[in-house]
Coordinates of C-alpha atoms in Angstrom, one line a residue:
X27 CA 0.1 0.0 0.0
X28 CA 2.5 2.6 1.1
X29 CA 4.9 1.7 -1.9
X30 CA 1.9 2.1 -4.3
X31 CA 1.0 5.4 -2.9
X32 CA 4.6 6.6 -2.8
X33 CA 4.7 5.7 -6.5
X34 CA 1.8 7.7 -7.3
X35 CA 3.1 10.7 -5.4
X36 CA 6.4 10.6 -7.4
X37 CA 4.4 10.1 -10.8
X38 CA 2.4 13.3 -9.7
X39 CA 5.7 15.3 -9.1
X40 CA 7.0 14.2 -12.5
X41 CA 4.0 14.5 -14.6
X42 CA 1.8 17.0 -12.7
X43 CA -1.6 16.1 -11.4
X44 CA -4.0 14.1 -13.5
X45 CA -7.2 12.7 -13.3
X46 CA -6.5 9.0 -14.2
X47 CA -3.7 8.9 -11.5
X48 CA -5.8 10.7 -8.9
X49 CA -8.8 8.2 -9.4
X50 CA -6.5 5.2 -9.1
X51 CA -5.2 6.6 -5.9
X52 CA -8.5 6.9 -4.6
X53 CA -9.1 3.2 -5.3
X54 CA -6.0 2.2 -3.5
X55 CA -6.7 4.4 -0.6
X56 CA -10.4 3.1 -0.3
X57 CA -9.5 -0.4 -0.3
X58 CA -7.0 0.3 2.7
X59 CA -9.7 2.3 4.6
X60 CA -8.0 5.6 4.5
X61 CA -11.1 7.7 4.2
X62 CA -9.6 11.1 5.0
X63 CA -7.1 10.7 2.4
X64 CA -9.8 9.6 -0.2
X65 CA -11.8 12.9 0.7
X66 CA -8.7 15.1 0.1
X67 CA -8.1 13.4 -3.2
X68 CA -11.8 14.1 -4.4
X69 CA -11.7 17.5 -3.0
X70 CA -8.7 18.0 -5.0
X71 CA -10.3 16.7 -8.1
X72 CA -13.2 19.0 -7.4
X73 CA -10.8 22.0 -7.2
X74 CA -8.6 21.0 -10.2
X75 CA -11.7 20.2 -12.5
X76 CA -14.7 22.6 -11.1
X77 CA -16.9 22.0 -14.3
X78 CA -16.7 18.1 -14.0
X79 CA -19.8 17.4 -11.9
X80 CA -19.2 13.6 -11.6
X81 CA -16.4 14.3 -8.9
X82 CA -18.7 16.1 -7.0
X83 CA -21.1 13.4 -6.9
X84 CA -18.5 11.0 -6.3
X85 CA -17.6 12.8 -3.3
X86 CA -21.2 13.2 -2.0
X87 CA -21.6 9.4 -2.9
X88 CA -18.6 8.5 -0.8
X89 CA -19.9 10.6 2.2
X90 CA -23.1 8.9 2.1
X91 CA -21.7 5.4 1.7
X92 CA -19.6 6.1 4.9
X93 CA -23.0 7.2 6.7
X94 CA -22.1 10.8 6.6
X95 CA -25.3 12.1 5.3
X96 CA -24.4 15.6 6.6
X97 CA -21.5 16.2 4.4
X98 CA -23.3 14.6 1.5
X99 CA -26.0 17.1 1.6
X100 CA -23.5 19.9 1.7
X101 CA -21.9 18.7 -1.3
X102 CA -25.4 18.0 -3.2
X103 CA -26.4 21.6 -2.0
X104 CA -23.0 23.1 -3.7
X105 CA -24.2 21.2 -6.8
X106 CA -27.5 22.8 -6.7
X107 CA -26.1 26.3 -6.2
X108 CA -24.4 25.7 -9.6
X109 CA -27.1 24.0 -11.3
X110 CA -30.6 24.3 -9.6
X111 CA -32.1 21.9 -12.0
X112 CA -29.6 19.0 -11.2
X113 CA -31.9 16.1 -10.8
X114 CA -29.6 13.8 -9.0
X115 CA -28.8 16.3 -6.5
X116 CA -32.5 17.1 -6.2
X117 CA -33.6 13.7 -5.7
X118 CA -30.6 13.1 -3.0
X119 CA -31.9 16.3 -1.1
X120 CA -35.5 15.0 -1.0
X121 CA -34.3 11.8 0.4
X122 CA -32.3 13.4 3.1
X123 CA -32.7 11.2 6.6
X124 CA -32.2 14.6 8.7
X125 CA -35.6 15.6 7.3
X126 CA -37.9 12.8 8.1
X127 CA -40.3 12.7 5.2
X128 CA -44.3 12.4 4.6
X129 CA -44.0 9.6 2.3
X130 CA -47.3 10.8 0.2
X131 CA -45.7 14.4 0.2
X132 CA -42.4 13.1 -0.8
X133 CA -43.9 11.1 -3.8
X134 CA -45.7 14.4 -4.9
X135 CA -42.4 16.5 -4.6
X136 CA -40.8 13.9 -6.8
X137 CA -43.1 14.8 -9.7
X138 CA -40.9 17.2 -11.5
X139 CA -37.8 15.0 -11.3
X140 CA -40.0 12.1 -12.7
X141 CA -40.9 14.6 -15.7
X142 CA -37.0 15.4 -16.1
X143 CA -35.1 13.8 -19.1
X144 CA -31.8 14.2 -16.8
X145 CA -32.8 11.1 -14.8
X146 CA -32.6 7.6 -16.3
X147 CA -35.6 5.8 -16.5
X148 CA -34.4 2.8 -14.6
X149 CA -33.3 5.2 -11.7
X150 CA -36.9 6.7 -11.5
X151 CA -38.8 3.3 -11.5
X152 CA -36.0 1.9 -9.0
X153 CA -37.2 4.9 -6.8
X154 CA -40.8 3.8 -7.0
X155 CA -40.4 0.3 -6.0
X156 CA -40.2 0.6 -2.4
X157 CA -43.6 2.3 -2.5
X158 CA -45.3 0.2 -4.8
X159 CA -44.3 -2.7 -2.4
X160 CA -46.2 -1.0 0.5
X161 CA -49.1 0.2 -1.5
X162 CA -51.4 -2.7 -0.5
X163 CA -50.9 -1.9 3.3
X164 CA -50.6 2.1 2.6
X165 CA -53.3 3.1 0.0
X166 CA -52.8 6.7 0.6
X167 CA -49.8 6.2 -1.7
X168 CA -52.0 5.7 -4.6
X169 CA -52.9 9.2 -5.6
X170 CA -49.2 10.2 -6.0
X171 CA -48.0 7.0 -7.5
X172 CA -51.1 6.9 -10.1
X173 CA -49.8 10.7 -10.9
X174 CA -46.3 9.4 -11.3
X175 CA -47.1 6.6 -13.3
X176 CA -49.3 8.3 -15.6
X177 CA -46.6 10.9 -16.2
X178 CA -44.0 7.9 -17.1
X179 CA -46.6 6.2 -19.5
X180 CA -47.4 9.6 -21.4
X181 CA -43.3 10.4 -21.4
X182 CA -42.3 6.6 -22.4
X183 CA -45.3 5.2 -24.2
X184 CA -43.0 2.6 -25.9
X185 CA -41.2 1.3 -22.8
X186 CA -42.9 -1.9 -21.7
X187 CA -41.5 -1.6 -18.0
X188 CA -43.4 1.7 -17.5
X189 CA -46.4 -0.1 -18.3
X190 CA -45.7 -2.9 -16.1
X191 CA -45.3 -0.5 -13.3
X192 CA -48.3 1.5 -13.9
X193 CA -50.1 -1.9 -14.0
X194 CA -48.6 -2.9 -10.5
X195 CA -49.9 0.4 -9.3
X196 CA -53.5 -0.3 -10.4
X197 CA -53.1 -3.9 -9.0
X198 CA -52.2 -2.7 -5.8
X199 CA -55.1 -0.5 -5.6
X200 CA -57.6 -3.2 -6.6
X201 CA -58.3 -1.8 -10.0
X202 CA -58.2 -5.2 -11.8
X203 CA -59.7 -3.9 -15.3
X204 CA -56.8 -1.1 -15.7
X205 CA -54.4 -3.3 -14.4
X206 CA -55.2 -5.9 -16.9
X207 CA -55.1 -3.1 -19.6
X208 CA -51.6 -2.1 -18.7
X209 CA -50.3 -5.5 -18.4
X210 CA -51.5 -6.4 -21.7
X211 CA -49.7 -3.2 -23.1
X212 CA -46.6 -4.4 -21.6
X213 CA -46.8 -8.0 -23.2
X214 CA -47.8 -6.1 -26.6
X215 CA -44.4 -4.3 -26.3
X216 CA -42.2 -7.0 -24.8
X217 CA -43.4 -10.5 -24.0
X218 CA -40.2 -11.9 -22.7
X219 CA -40.8 -11.1 -18.9
X220 CA -42.6 -14.1 -17.2
X221 CA -43.6 -12.1 -13.8
X222 CA -45.9 -9.9 -16.3
X223 CA -47.5 -12.7 -17.8
X224 CA -48.0 -14.1 -14.2
X225 CA -49.3 -11.0 -13.0
X226 CA -51.6 -10.8 -15.9
X227 CA -53.2 -14.2 -15.5
X228 CA -53.7 -13.7 -11.8
X229 CA -55.7 -10.4 -12.5
X230 CA -57.9 -12.3 -14.9
X231 CA -58.5 -14.8 -12.2
X232 CA -59.3 -11.9 -9.5
X233 CA -61.8 -10.6 -12.0
X234 CA -63.4 -13.8 -12.7
X235 CA -62.6 -14.1 -16.4
X236 CA -61.5 -17.9 -16.3
X237 CA -61.8 -17.8 -20.3
X238 CA -59.2 -15.2 -20.7
X239 CA -57.0 -16.6 -17.7
X240 CA -56.8 -20.1 -19.3
X241 CA -56.3 -18.4 -22.6
X242 CA -53.3 -16.3 -21.3
X243 CA -52.0 -19.1 -19.3
X244 CA -51.7 -21.2 -22.5
X245 CA -50.1 -18.7 -24.2
X246 CA -47.5 -18.2 -21.3
X247 CA -46.9 -22.0 -21.4
X248 CA -46.0 -21.9 -24.9
X249 CA -43.4 -19.0 -24.4
X250 CA -41.9 -20.4 -20.9
X251 CA -42.8 -24.0 -21.0
X252 CA -40.6 -24.6 -17.7
X253 CA -42.7 -22.2 -15.5
X254 CA -44.5 -24.2 -13.2
X255 CA -46.9 -21.4 -12.3
X256 CA -48.2 -21.2 -15.9
X257 CA -49.4 -24.9 -15.5
X258 CA -51.1 -24.7 -12.1
X259 CA -52.8 -21.3 -12.9
X260 CA -54.2 -23.0 -16.0
X261 CA -55.6 -25.6 -14.0
X262 CA -57.0 -23.1 -11.6
X263 CA -59.0 -21.6 -14.4
X264 CA -60.3 -24.9 -15.4
X265 CA -61.4 -25.7 -11.9
X266 CA -63.3 -22.5 -11.7
X267 CA -64.8 -23.2 -15.1
X268 CA -65.7 -26.9 -13.8
X269 CA -63.2 -28.5 -16.5
X270 CA -61.9 -31.1 -13.8
X271 CA -60.4 -33.7 -16.1
X272 CA -58.0 -31.2 -17.9
X273 CA -57.0 -29.5 -14.6
X274 CA -55.9 -32.9 -13.2
X275 CA -53.5 -33.5 -16.3
X276 CA -52.0 -30.0 -16.0
X277 CA -51.7 -30.0 -12.2
X278 CA -49.4 -33.3 -12.9
X279 CA -47.5 -31.3 -15.4
X280 CA -47.0 -28.3 -12.9
X281 CA -45.9 -31.0 -10.1
X282 CA -42.9 -32.4 -12.4
X283 CA -42.0 -28.8 -13.4
X284 CA -41.8 -27.7 -9.9
X285 CA -39.1 -30.2 -9.0
X286 CA -38.1 -29.3 -5.4
X287 CA -39.4 -25.8 -5.2
X288 CA -41.6 -25.8 -2.1
X289 CA -43.3 -22.7 -3.0
X290 CA -44.5 -24.1 -6.4
X291 CA -45.5 -27.7 -4.8
X292 CA -47.4 -26.0 -2.2
X293 CA -49.4 -24.0 -4.9
X294 CA -50.0 -27.1 -6.8
X295 CA -51.4 -28.8 -3.6
X296 CA -53.7 -25.7 -3.1
X297 CA -55.2 -26.3 -6.4
X298 CA -55.4 -30.2 -6.0
X299 CA -57.3 -29.1 -2.7
X300 CA -59.7 -26.7 -4.7
X301 CA -60.4 -29.6 -7.1
X302 CA -61.1 -32.1 -4.5
X303 CA -63.5 -29.6 -2.7
X304 CA -65.4 -29.0 -6.0
X305 CA -66.0 -32.8 -6.3
X306 CA -66.9 -33.1 -2.7
X307 CA -63.7 -35.0 -1.8
X308 CA -63.2 -33.3 1.5
X309 CA -60.8 -35.7 3.1
X310 CA -58.6 -35.6 0.0
X311 CA -58.8 -31.8 0.1
X312 CA -57.7 -31.9 3.9
X313 CA -54.6 -34.0 2.9
X314 CA -53.5 -31.7 0.1
X315 CA -53.9 -28.9 2.2
X316 CA -51.9 -30.4 5.1
X317 CA -49.3 -31.0 2.6
X318 CA -49.3 -27.4 1.3
X319 CA -49.3 -26.1 5.0
X320 CA -46.3 -28.1 5.7
X321 CA -44.4 -27.1 2.7
X322 CA -45.3 -23.3 3.3
X323 CA -44.7 -23.6 7.1
X324 CA -48.4 -22.2 7.5
X325 CA -47.5 -18.8 6.0
X326 CA -49.3 -19.3 2.7
X327 CA -52.4 -17.3 2.7
X328 CA -54.0 -19.3 0.0
X329 CA -53.6 -22.5 1.9
X330 CA -55.0 -21.0 5.0
X331 CA -57.9 -19.5 3.1
X332 CA -58.5 -22.8 1.6
X333 CA -58.6 -24.3 5.1
X334 CA -61.2 -22.1 6.1
X335 CA -63.1 -22.8 2.8
X336 CA -63.0 -26.6 3.8
X337 CA -64.1 -25.8 7.4
X338 CA -67.2 -24.1 6.3
X339 CA -68.1 -26.8 3.7
X340 CA -68.0 -29.1 6.8
X341 CA -70.4 -26.9 8.6
X342 CA -67.8 -25.4 11.1
X343 CA -68.0 -21.5 10.3
X344 CA -66.4 -20.6 13.3
X345 CA -63.5 -22.5 12.6
X346 CA -63.6 -21.1 9.0
X347 CA -63.6 -17.7 10.2
X348 CA -60.4 -18.3 12.3
X349 CA -58.7 -19.3 9.1
X350 CA -60.0 -16.5 6.7
X351 CA -58.8 -13.6 9.3
X352 CA -55.4 -15.4 9.4
X353 CA -55.5 -15.5 5.8
X354 CA -56.3 -11.7 5.7
X355 CA -53.6 -11.0 8.1
X356 CA -51.0 -13.2 6.0
X357 CA -51.9 -10.7 2.9
X358 CA -54.6 -12.8 1.0
X359 CA -55.2 -11.2 -2.5
X360 CA -58.4 -13.0 -3.0
X361 CA -61.0 -10.6 -3.8
X362 CA -63.8 -13.0 -2.5
X363 CA -62.2 -13.4 0.8
X364 CA -64.0 -10.2 2.3
X365 CA -67.2 -11.4 1.1
X366 CA -66.9 -14.8 2.6
X367 CA -65.8 -12.9 5.9
X368 CA -68.8 -10.6 5.9
X369 CA -71.3 -13.5 5.5
X370 CA -69.5 -15.9 7.9
X371 CA -69.7 -18.7 5.5
X372 CA -69.3 -19.9 1.8

């Protein structure tokens, strides 16, 4: 380490200060935990090349990575003095931990930055993901998220990922029809992302359009023959449509494709339990749900909800309600769960 730094210092004396040598020196200093020296070199780079904004970004990021948010904010503030419209600095200042943020207000404040062509699209989407993940439990985030989604779709109408994000927002708010429209638009632009197909298929299931659910599941199987969920979702649509024989065959295929994946294996057993209940084979349904519950460690909302359905079919609505309430706490996405709980039975 010392020898390498001495070499760089000697080269600087001989050749003069250069960006390349300084950056190489920063890497070595950082690898050896010399934070103060790293900061000095970055500050020198800024002084030598004041119009090269990336060195200011580098220094701010370095401060932030080291947990020094106060000095990082100072650097971003300096950037904004030079360029008040700098999107990266504005975004960083909005996300300042020294100023605890109102999430809804924060998302609203992001709108001008979302509209900026200086921030890469992927960065905008990444900024939204944490809020999308919380949308189900924090519906108040819906209004600003919808505004952002609409803006991104208008700015990037041919970007599949934008329509997928917009669809996820509608999905999180329970607007199934609009979610489906955006998922369909996503696939029309790019049909190579399986998770979008999966969301679309499930959305048709939530809507109760089992014909479209089966059709889209079949399309997904053609494109992704090794995805177990395409097969058991197709089977689910057929079970809901009363086409039991075909459902049995596809559940067998899904089981083989699932291999040792317990998540998918548990979902196959859930569908087998649904099929057994439709055919009044309650003992078989109980066996399938016992396997599913074991593989999911009792944390799968669908298997818990189905245990409630089975209890209700057997006439024990008190037990059914216990299971349904647990399924709700686990985050069940089944739109019919609330109706069952309100009625107190199937």
